mmCIF file of N, CA and C in Angstrom:
data_model
loop_
_atom_site.group_PDB
_atom_site.id
_atom_site.type_symbol
_atom_site.label_atom_id
_atom_site.label_comp_id
_atom_site.label_asym_id
_atom_site.label_seq_id
_atom_site.Cartn_x
_atom_site.Cartn_y
_atom_site.Cartn_z
ATOM 1 N N UNK K 1 93.734 60.281 292.123
ATOM 2 C CA UNK K 1 94.932 60.473 293.100
ATOM 3 C C UNK K 1 95.901 61.319 292.759
ATOM 4 N N UNK K 2 96.389 62.329 294.069
ATOM 5 C CA UNK K 2 97.455 63.543 293.892
ATOM 6 C C UNK K 2 98.611 62.882 293.840
ATOM 7 N N UNK K 3 99.400 63.422 293.782
ATOM 8 C CA UNK K 3 101.633 62.896 294.396
ATOM 9 C C UNK K 3 101.599 64.736 294.009
ATOM 10 N N UNK K 4 102.075 64.653 294.882
ATOM 11 C CA UNK K 4 103.551 65.925 296.017
ATOM 12 C C UNK K 4 104.954 65.771 295.420
ATOM 13 N N UNK K 5 105.156 66.770 295.105
ATOM 14 C CA UNK K 5 106.544 66.244 294.036
ATOM 15 C C UNK K 5 107.677 68.328 295.648
ATOM 16 N N UNK K 6 107.831 67.645 296.122
ATOM 17 C CA UNK K 6 108.647 68.876 297.782
ATOM 18 C C UNK K 6 110.288 68.675 296.295
ATOM 19 N N UNK K 7 109.698 70.265 296.872
ATOM 20 C CA UNK K 7 112.189 71.345 296.533
ATOM 21 C C UNK K 7 112.096 71.884 296.867
ATOM 22 N N UNK K 8 113.394 72.492 296.340
ATOM 23 C CA UNK K 8 113.857 73.652 297.882
ATOM 24 C C UNK K 8 114.741 73.149 298.607
ATOM 25 N N UNK K 9 115.074 72.856 299.132
ATOM 26 C CA UNK K 9 115.673 72.247 300.196
ATOM 27 C C UNK K 9 117.587 72.672 299.911
ATOM 28 N N UNK K 10 117.981 72.366 301.409
ATOM 29 C CA UNK K 10 119.884 73.107 300.813
ATOM 30 C C UNK K 10 120.281 72.903 302.581
ATOM 31 N N UNK K 11 121.435 73.469 302.289
ATOM 32 C CA UNK K 11 122.380 73.255 303.018
ATOM 33 C C UNK K 11 122.175 74.333 303.096
ATOM 34 N N UNK K 12 121.979 75.935 304.489
ATOM 35 C CA UNK K 12 122.167 76.853 304.817
ATOM 36 C C UNK K 12 122.886 77.392 305.918
ATOM 37 N N UNK K 13 122.996 78.683 306.476
ATOM 38 C CA UNK K 13 123.323 79.075 307.027
ATOM 39 C C UNK K 13 123.214 79.633 308.827
ATOM 40 N N UNK K 14 122.739 79.232 309.755
ATOM 41 C CA UNK K 14 122.067 79.517 310.692
ATOM 42 C C UNK K 14 122.235 81.143 310.594
ATOM 43 N N UNK K 15 120.283 81.342 310.477
ATOM 44 C CA UNK K 15 119.649 83.298 309.703
ATOM 45 C C UNK K 15 119.899 83.097 308.824
ATOM 46 N N UNK K 16 120.030 82.347 307.293
ATOM 47 C CA UNK K 16 119.992 82.620 306.022
ATOM 48 C C UNK K 16 118.233 81.988 306.086
ATOM 49 N N UNK K 17 118.115 82.229 304.475
ATOM 50 C CA UNK K 17 116.719 81.398 303.850
ATOM 51 C C UNK K 17 116.365 80.556 303.428
ATOM 52 N N UNK K 18 115.766 79.549 303.391
ATOM 53 C CA UNK K 18 115.306 78.751 302.128
ATOM 54 C C UNK K 18 113.797 78.713 302.012
ATOM 55 N N UNK K 19 112.903 78.809 300.156
ATOM 56 C CA UNK K 19 111.602 77.827 299.759
ATOM 57 C C UNK K 19 111.474 77.589 300.030
ATOM 58 N N UNK K 20 110.763 76.742 300.410
ATOM 59 C CA UNK K 20 110.395 75.539 299.905
ATOM 60 C C UNK K 20 109.205 75.423 298.940
ATOM 61 N N UNK K 21 109.512 73.886 297.558
ATOM 62 C CA UNK K 21 107.963 74.697 296.857
ATOM 63 C C UNK K 21 107.698 72.917 297.152
ATOM 64 N N UNK K 22 106.483 72.933 297.187
ATOM 65 C CA UNK K 22 105.386 71.600 296.660
ATOM 66 C C UNK K 22 104.363 71.601 295.698
ATOM 67 N N UNK K 23 105.118 70.547 294.819
ATOM 68 C CA UNK K 23 104.133 70.922 293.150
ATOM 69 C C UNK K 23 103.361 69.326 293.026
ATOM 70 N N UNK K 24 101.493 70.071 292.974
ATOM 71 C CA UNK K 24 100.932 68.393 292.948
ATOM 72 C C UNK K 24 100.397 68.705 291.114
ATOM 73 N N UNK K 25 100.295 67.491 291.147
ATOM 74 C CA UNK K 25 99.112 66.870 290.296
ATOM 75 C C UNK K 25 98.168 67.155 289.695
ATOM 76 N N UNK K 26 97.127 67.027 289.304
ATOM 77 C CA UNK K 26 95.709 66.794 288.373
ATOM 78 C C UNK K 26 95.128 67.983 288.796
ATOM 79 N N UNK K 27 93.858 68.580 288.757
ATOM 80 C CA UNK K 27 92.849 69.571 288.958
ATOM 81 C C UNK K 27 92.676 69.869 290.452
ATOM 82 N N UNK K 28 93.129 69.118 292.030
ATOM 83 C CA UNK K 28 92.243 68.774 292.345
ATOM 84 C C UNK K 28 93.102 69.714 293.724
ATOM 85 N N UNK K 29 93.632 70.913 293.343
ATOM 86 C CA UNK K 29 94.557 70.831 294.349
ATOM 87 C C UNK K 29 93.661 71.897 295.702
ATOM 88 N N UNK K 30 92.862 72.698 294.245
ATOM 89 C CA UNK K 30 92.387 73.846 295.530
ATOM 90 C C UNK K 30 91.369 73.372 296.436
ATOM 91 N N UNK K 31 91.019 72.425 296.387
ATOM 92 C CA UNK K 31 89.734 71.868 297.315
ATOM 93 C C UNK K 31 90.841 71.031 298.204
ATOM 94 N N UNK K 32 92.750 70.680 298.358
ATOM 95 C CA UNK K 32 92.667 70.717 299.423
ATOM 96 C C UNK K 32 93.209 71.071 300.015
ATOM 97 N N UNK K 33 93.078 70.810 301.696
ATOM 98 C CA UNK K 33 93.733 71.561 302.604
ATOM 99 C C UNK K 33 95.539 71.114 302.970
ATOM 100 N N UNK K 34 96.342 72.074 303.124
ATOM 101 C CA UNK K 34 97.317 71.638 302.779
ATOM 102 C C UNK K 34 98.345 71.757 303.872
ATOM 103 N N UNK K 35 99.468 71.388 303.844
ATOM 104 C CA UNK K 35 100.509 71.420 305.237
ATOM 105 C C UNK K 35 101.828 70.841 305.131
ATOM 106 N N UNK K 36 102.826 71.541 305.878
ATOM 107 C CA UNK K 36 104.339 71.326 305.552
ATOM 108 C C UNK K 36 104.111 70.874 307.301
ATOM 109 N N UNK K 37 104.909 69.585 307.003
ATOM 110 C CA UNK K 37 105.153 68.144 308.078
ATOM 111 C C UNK K 37 107.370 68.406 308.389
ATOM 112 N N UNK K 38 107.841 67.929 309.140
ATOM 113 C CA UNK K 38 109.054 68.276 309.131
ATOM 114 C C UNK K 38 109.778 66.736 310.434
ATOM 115 N N UNK K 39 110.746 66.454 309.647
ATOM 116 C CA UNK K 39 111.154 64.820 310.879
ATOM 117 C C UNK K 39 113.205 64.975 310.809
ATOM 118 N N UNK K 40 113.602 65.267 311.814
ATOM 119 C CA UNK K 40 114.474 65.265 312.665
ATOM 120 C C UNK K 40 114.724 63.581 312.627
ATOM 121 N N UNK K 41 116.718 63.678 312.759
ATOM 122 C CA UNK K 41 116.940 62.557 312.663
ATOM 123 C C UNK K 41 116.946 62.312 314.940
ATOM 124 N N UNK K 42 116.227 60.910 314.267
ATOM 125 C CA UNK K 42 115.649 60.536 315.854
ATOM 126 C C UNK K 42 114.519 60.754 316.239
ATOM 127 N N UNK K 43 114.150 61.872 315.410
ATOM 128 C CA UNK K 43 112.694 62.031 316.185
ATOM 129 C C UNK K 43 111.327 61.791 315.588
ATOM 130 N N UNK K 44 109.822 62.019 315.819
ATOM 131 C CA UNK K 44 108.911 61.869 314.961
ATOM 132 C C UNK K 44 108.423 62.688 314.051
ATOM 133 N N UNK K 45 107.922 62.254 312.763
ATOM 134 C CA UNK K 45 107.850 63.173 311.844
ATOM 135 C C UNK K 45 106.386 64.580 312.915
ATOM 136 N N UNK K 46 106.836 65.847 313.280
ATOM 137 C CA UNK K 46 106.192 66.744 313.493
ATOM 138 C C UNK K 46 105.219 67.561 312.700
ATOM 139 N N UNK K 47 104.039 67.910 313.104
ATOM 140 C CA UNK K 47 103.597 69.430 312.016
ATOM 141 C C UNK K 47 104.319 70.304 312.316
ATOM 142 N N UNK K 48 104.608 71.117 311.269
ATOM 143 C CA UNK K 48 104.489 72.364 311.510
ATOM 144 C C UNK K 48 103.666 74.124 311.207
ATOM 145 N N UNK K 49 102.695 73.600 310.138
ATOM 146 C CA UNK K 49 102.434 74.919 309.263
ATOM 147 C C UNK K 49 101.333 73.669 308.001
ATOM 148 N N UNK K 50 100.364 74.455 308.088
ATOM 149 C CA UNK K 50 98.776 73.979 307.278
ATOM 150 C C UNK K 50 98.250 75.396 306.972
ATOM 151 N N UNK K 51 97.545 75.769 305.664
ATOM 152 C CA UNK K 51 96.649 76.311 305.181
ATOM 153 C C UNK K 51 95.083 75.604 304.273
ATOM 154 N N UNK K 52 94.539 75.863 304.724
ATOM 155 C CA UNK K 52 93.131 75.441 303.831
ATOM 156 C C UNK K 52 93.350 75.685 303.065
ATOM 157 N N UNK K 53 91.942 74.988 302.674
ATOM 158 C CA UNK K 53 91.811 75.277 301.144
ATOM 159 C C UNK K 53 91.089 77.302 300.713
ATOM 160 N N UNK K 54 90.764 77.725 302.255
ATOM 161 C CA UNK K 54 89.590 78.717 301.964
ATOM 162 C C UNK K 54 91.252 79.266 302.743
ATOM 163 N N UNK K 55 92.453 79.171 302.399
ATOM 164 C CA UNK K 55 93.749 80.077 302.614
ATOM 165 C C UNK K 55 93.728 80.637 305.228
ATOM 166 N N UNK K 56 92.732 79.602 305.904
ATOM 167 C CA UNK K 56 93.418 79.621 306.875
ATOM 168 C C UNK K 56 94.771 79.163 307.558
ATOM 169 N N UNK K 57 94.718 79.284 307.416
ATOM 170 C CA UNK K 57 97.146 79.504 308.481
ATOM 171 C C UNK K 57 97.155 79.072 309.505
ATOM 172 N N UNK K 58 97.726 78.462 310.055
ATOM 173 C CA UNK K 58 98.473 77.329 311.176
ATOM 174 C C UNK K 58 99.805 77.615 311.935
ATOM 175 N N UNK K 59 100.336 77.689 312.505
ATOM 176 C CA UNK K 59 102.031 76.650 312.696
ATOM 177 C C UNK K 59 101.986 76.962 314.369
ATOM 178 N N UNK K 60 103.171 75.385 314.024
ATOM 179 C CA UNK K 60 103.676 74.956 315.040
ATOM 180 C C UNK K 60 104.078 76.308 315.302
ATOM 181 N N UNK K 61 104.684 76.526 317.103
ATOM 182 C CA UNK K 61 105.267 77.543 318.038
ATOM 183 C C UNK K 61 106.028 78.158 317.933
ATOM 184 N N UNK K 62 106.719 76.926 317.493
ATOM 185 C CA UNK K 62 108.739 77.076 317.863
ATOM 186 C C UNK K 62 109.063 78.021 315.186
ATOM 187 N N UNK K 63 107.792 78.236 314.948
ATOM 188 C CA UNK K 63 108.332 78.595 314.041
ATOM 189 C C UNK K 63 107.595 80.303 313.388
ATOM 190 N N UNK K 64 106.785 80.197 314.252
ATOM 191 C CA UNK K 64 105.891 81.220 314.278
ATOM 192 C C UNK K 64 106.023 82.829 314.307
ATOM 193 N N UNK K 65 106.329 83.240 312.781
ATOM 194 C CA UNK K 65 106.826 84.647 312.316
ATOM 195 C C UNK K 65 108.272 84.078 312.348
ATOM 196 N N UNK K 66 108.265 83.280 312.393
ATOM 197 C CA UNK K 66 109.843 83.243 310.638
ATOM 198 C C UNK K 66 109.553 83.018 309.495
ATOM 199 N N UNK K 67 108.175 81.504 309.926
ATOM 200 C CA UNK K 67 108.462 80.754 308.900
ATOM 201 C C UNK K 67 106.613 81.713 307.924
ATOM 202 N N UNK K 68 106.662 80.700 306.744
ATOM 203 C CA UNK K 68 105.278 81.959 306.321
ATOM 204 C C UNK K 68 104.062 80.572 305.110
ATOM 205 N N UNK K 69 103.909 80.149 305.416
ATOM 206 C CA UNK K 69 103.063 79.226 304.695
ATOM 207 C C UNK K 69 101.649 79.811 302.961
ATOM 208 N N UNK K 70 101.927 79.746 302.054
ATOM 209 C CA UNK K 70 100.683 79.441 301.416
ATOM 210 C C UNK K 70 101.101 79.367 299.559
ATOM 211 N N UNK K 71 99.517 79.198 299.274
ATOM 212 C CA UNK K 71 99.520 78.333 297.605
ATOM 213 C C UNK K 71 98.495 79.151 296.970
ATOM 214 N N UNK K 72 99.694 78.317 295.514
ATOM 215 C CA UNK K 72 99.549 79.615 294.611
ATOM 216 C C UNK K 72 98.444 78.043 293.433
ATOM 217 N N UNK K 73 97.010 78.413 294.068
ATOM 218 C CA UNK K 73 96.357 77.603 293.257
ATOM 219 C C UNK K 73 96.195 77.210 291.777
ATOM 220 N N UNK K 74 96.488 78.356 291.563
ATOM 221 C CA UNK K 74 96.571 78.220 289.401
ATOM 222 C C UNK K 74 97.507 77.998 288.634
ATOM 223 N N UNK K 75 98.954 77.504 289.922
ATOM 224 C CA UNK K 75 100.480 76.891 289.894
ATOM 225 C C UNK K 75 100.184 75.295 290.408
ATOM 226 N N UNK K 76 98.985 74.847 291.186
ATOM 227 C CA UNK K 76 99.131 73.933 291.481
ATOM 228 C C UNK K 76 100.388 73.961 292.973
ATOM 229 N N UNK K 77 100.814 74.802 293.811
ATOM 230 C CA UNK K 77 101.928 74.623 294.089
ATOM 231 C C UNK K 77 101.746 75.729 295.707
ATOM 232 N N UNK K 78 101.846 74.603 296.476
ATOM 233 C CA UNK K 78 102.181 74.806 298.036
ATOM 234 C C UNK K 78 104.238 75.695 298.181
ATOM 235 N N UNK K 79 104.173 76.864 299.234
ATOM 236 C CA UNK K 79 106.142 76.785 299.677
ATOM 237 C C UNK K 79 105.051 76.911 300.825
ATOM 238 N N UNK K 80 106.859 77.155 301.735
ATOM 239 C CA UNK K 80 107.155 77.417 302.308
ATOM 240 C C UNK K 80 108.505 78.160 303.425
ATOM 241 N N UNK K 81 108.282 79.278 302.996
ATOM 242 C CA UNK K 81 109.000 80.582 303.509
ATOM 243 C C UNK K 81 109.589 80.579 304.811
ATOM 244 N N UNK K 82 110.962 80.172 305.498
ATOM 245 C CA UNK K 82 111.542 79.397 306.145
ATOM 246 C C UNK K 82 112.622 81.407 306.155
ATOM 247 N N UNK K 83 112.688 81.922 306.752
ATOM 248 C CA UNK K 83 113.543 83.073 307.371
ATOM 249 C C UNK K 83 113.915 82.553 308.486
ATOM 250 N N UNK K 84 115.087 83.129 308.839
ATOM 251 C CA UNK K 84 116.538 83.210 310.384
ATOM 252 C C UNK K 84 116.141 81.516 310.779
ATOM 253 N N UNK K 85 116.552 80.662 309.851
ATOM 254 C CA UNK K 85 117.079 79.486 310.024
ATOM 255 C C UNK K 85 117.488 78.989 311.461
ATOM 256 N N UNK K 86 117.569 78.513 311.971
ATOM 257 C CA UNK K 86 118.136 77.349 312.972
ATOM 258 C C UNK K 86 119.081 76.654 312.651
ATOM 259 N N UNK K 87 119.896 76.143 313.572
ATOM 260 C CA UNK K 87 119.793 74.946 313.147
ATOM 261 C C UNK K 87 119.264 73.527 313.622
ATOM 262 N N UNK K 88 118.186 73.870 314.398
ATOM 263 C CA UNK K 88 117.179 73.512 314.524
ATOM 264 C C UNK K 88 116.153 72.505 314.464
ATOM 265 N N UNK K 89 116.244 73.874 312.862
ATOM 266 C CA UNK K 89 115.692 73.636 312.121
ATOM 267 C C UNK K 89 115.700 72.466 311.148
ATOM 268 N N UNK K 90 116.819 71.600 311.410
ATOM 269 C CA UNK K 90 116.945 70.658 310.071
ATOM 270 C C UNK K 90 116.399 69.570 310.346
ATOM 271 N N UNK K 91 115.873 69.240 309.268
ATOM 272 C CA UNK K 91 115.335 67.816 309.008
ATOM 273 C C UNK K 91 114.486 68.381 307.498
ATOM 274 N N UNK K 92 113.899 66.934 307.315
ATOM 275 C CA UNK K 92 112.965 66.424 306.096
ATOM 276 C C UNK K 92 111.619 66.581 305.948
ATOM 277 N N UNK K 93 111.824 67.821 305.382
ATOM 278 C CA UNK K 93 110.516 68.315 305.320
ATOM 279 C C UNK K 93 109.492 67.803 303.882
ATOM 280 N N UNK K 94 108.727 66.982 304.322
ATOM 281 C CA UNK K 94 107.267 66.916 304.197
ATOM 282 C C UNK K 94 106.492 67.353 303.276
ATOM 283 N N UNK K 95 105.327 67.499 301.957
ATOM 284 C CA UNK K 95 104.299 68.582 301.313
ATOM 285 C C UNK K 95 103.169 66.728 302.154
ATOM 286 N N UNK K 96 102.008 67.559 302.326
ATOM 287 C CA UNK K 96 101.365 66.991 302.505
ATOM 288 C C UNK K 96 99.447 67.922 302.246
ATOM 289 N N UNK K 97 98.958 66.035 302.083
ATOM 290 C CA UNK K 97 98.342 67.103 301.433
ATOM 291 C C UNK K 97 96.001 66.077 301.540
ATOM 292 N N UNK K 98 95.356 67.061 301.798
ATOM 293 C CA UNK K 98 93.897 65.681 302.807
ATOM 294 C C UNK K 98 92.973 67.333 302.013
ATOM 295 N N UNK K 99 92.377 65.842 301.261
ATOM 296 C CA UNK K 99 90.601 66.507 300.957
ATOM 297 C C UNK K 99 89.488 64.470 301.094
ATOM 298 N N UNK K 100 88.203 65.714 302.008
ATOM 299 C CA UNK K 100 87.696 63.892 301.973
ATOM 300 C C UNK K 100 88.057 63.414 302.834
ATOM 301 N N UNK K 101 88.641 62.925 303.478
ATOM 302 C CA UNK K 101 89.723 62.383 304.481
ATOM 303 C C UNK K 101 90.908 61.293 303.690
ATOM 304 N N UNK K 102 90.993 61.518 301.814
ATOM 305 C CA UNK K 102 92.308 61.010 301.538
ATOM 306 C C UNK K 102 93.883 61.732 302.199
ATOM 307 N N UNK K 103 94.023 61.038 301.924
ATOM 308 C CA UNK K 103 95.303 61.539 302.527
ATOM 309 C C UNK K 103 96.784 61.628 301.521
ATOM 310 N N UNK K 104 98.009 62.741 300.763
ATOM 311 C CA UNK K 104 98.582 62.446 300.149
ATOM 312 C C UNK K 104 99.546 63.088 301.051
ATOM 313 N N UNK K 105 101.099 62.434 300.643
ATOM 314 C CA UNK K 105 102.441 62.795 300.994
ATOM 315 C C UNK K 105 103.406 62.813 299.904
ATOM 316 N N UNK K 106 104.144 63.516 300.101
ATOM 317 C CA UNK K 106 105.494 63.389 298.752
ATOM 318 C C UNK K 106 106.020 62.772 299.432
ATOM 319 N N UNK K 107 107.286 63.404 299.189
ATOM 320 C CA UNK K 107 108.983 62.130 299.167
ATOM 321 C C UNK K 107 109.795 62.570 300.056
ATOM 322 N N UNK K 108 109.315 64.250 300.529
ATOM 323 C CA UNK K 108 110.527 64.795 301.341
ATOM 324 C C UNK K 108 111.855 65.643 300.802
ATOM 325 N N UNK K 109 112.426 66.514 301.693
ATOM 326 C CA UNK K 109 113.084 67.423 300.312
ATOM 327 C C UNK K 109 113.498 68.322 302.320
ATOM 328 N N UNK K 110 115.513 67.260 301.770
ATOM 329 C CA UNK K 110 116.455 68.259 302.909
ATOM 330 C C UNK K 110 117.075 69.426 303.421
ATOM 331 N N UNK K 111 116.452 69.762 304.959
ATOM 332 C CA UNK K 111 116.377 70.567 304.929
ATOM 333 C C UNK K 111 117.913 70.978 306.347
ATOM 334 N N UNK K 112 119.420 71.295 306.350
ATOM 335 C CA UNK K 112 120.188 71.353 306.536
ATOM 336 C C UNK K 112 120.439 72.857 306.967
ATOM 337 N N UNK K 113 120.411 72.671 308.584
ATOM 338 C CA UNK K 113 121.317 74.967 309.182
ATOM 339 C C UNK K 113 122.539 74.698 309.682
ATOM 340 N N UNK K 114 123.046 74.601 309.588
ATOM 341 C CA UNK K 114 124.967 74.916 309.993
ATOM 342 C C UNK K 114 125.742 75.457 309.642
ATOM 343 N N UNK K 115 126.018 75.897 310.697
ATOM 344 C CA UNK K 115 127.223 76.561 310.124
ATOM 345 C C UNK K 115 129.018 75.812 310.389
#
């Protein structure tokens, strides 16, 4: 079993930056394919970015050039660096891990972008 705990959310103004972190329990983190999802009020949860256990990355078009996903296996931690934030980025951000068909979710962290 893997537990994921997100942190780093908050209230920022448009154009500012935030870095989200996701700490994973256990020793299997390096095997996990990891991703960030988000869910805005009244909308379905959507994929934001992913990083495989081979460090291959992928992003939704709306965040390309602004967000960077990374991982530090030695610290069992996933990151999402978010720059040039927009009000449309406002959502609860969730960490997701997948290995051998098993899927794990964190509890989410709120990101609010507002002037």
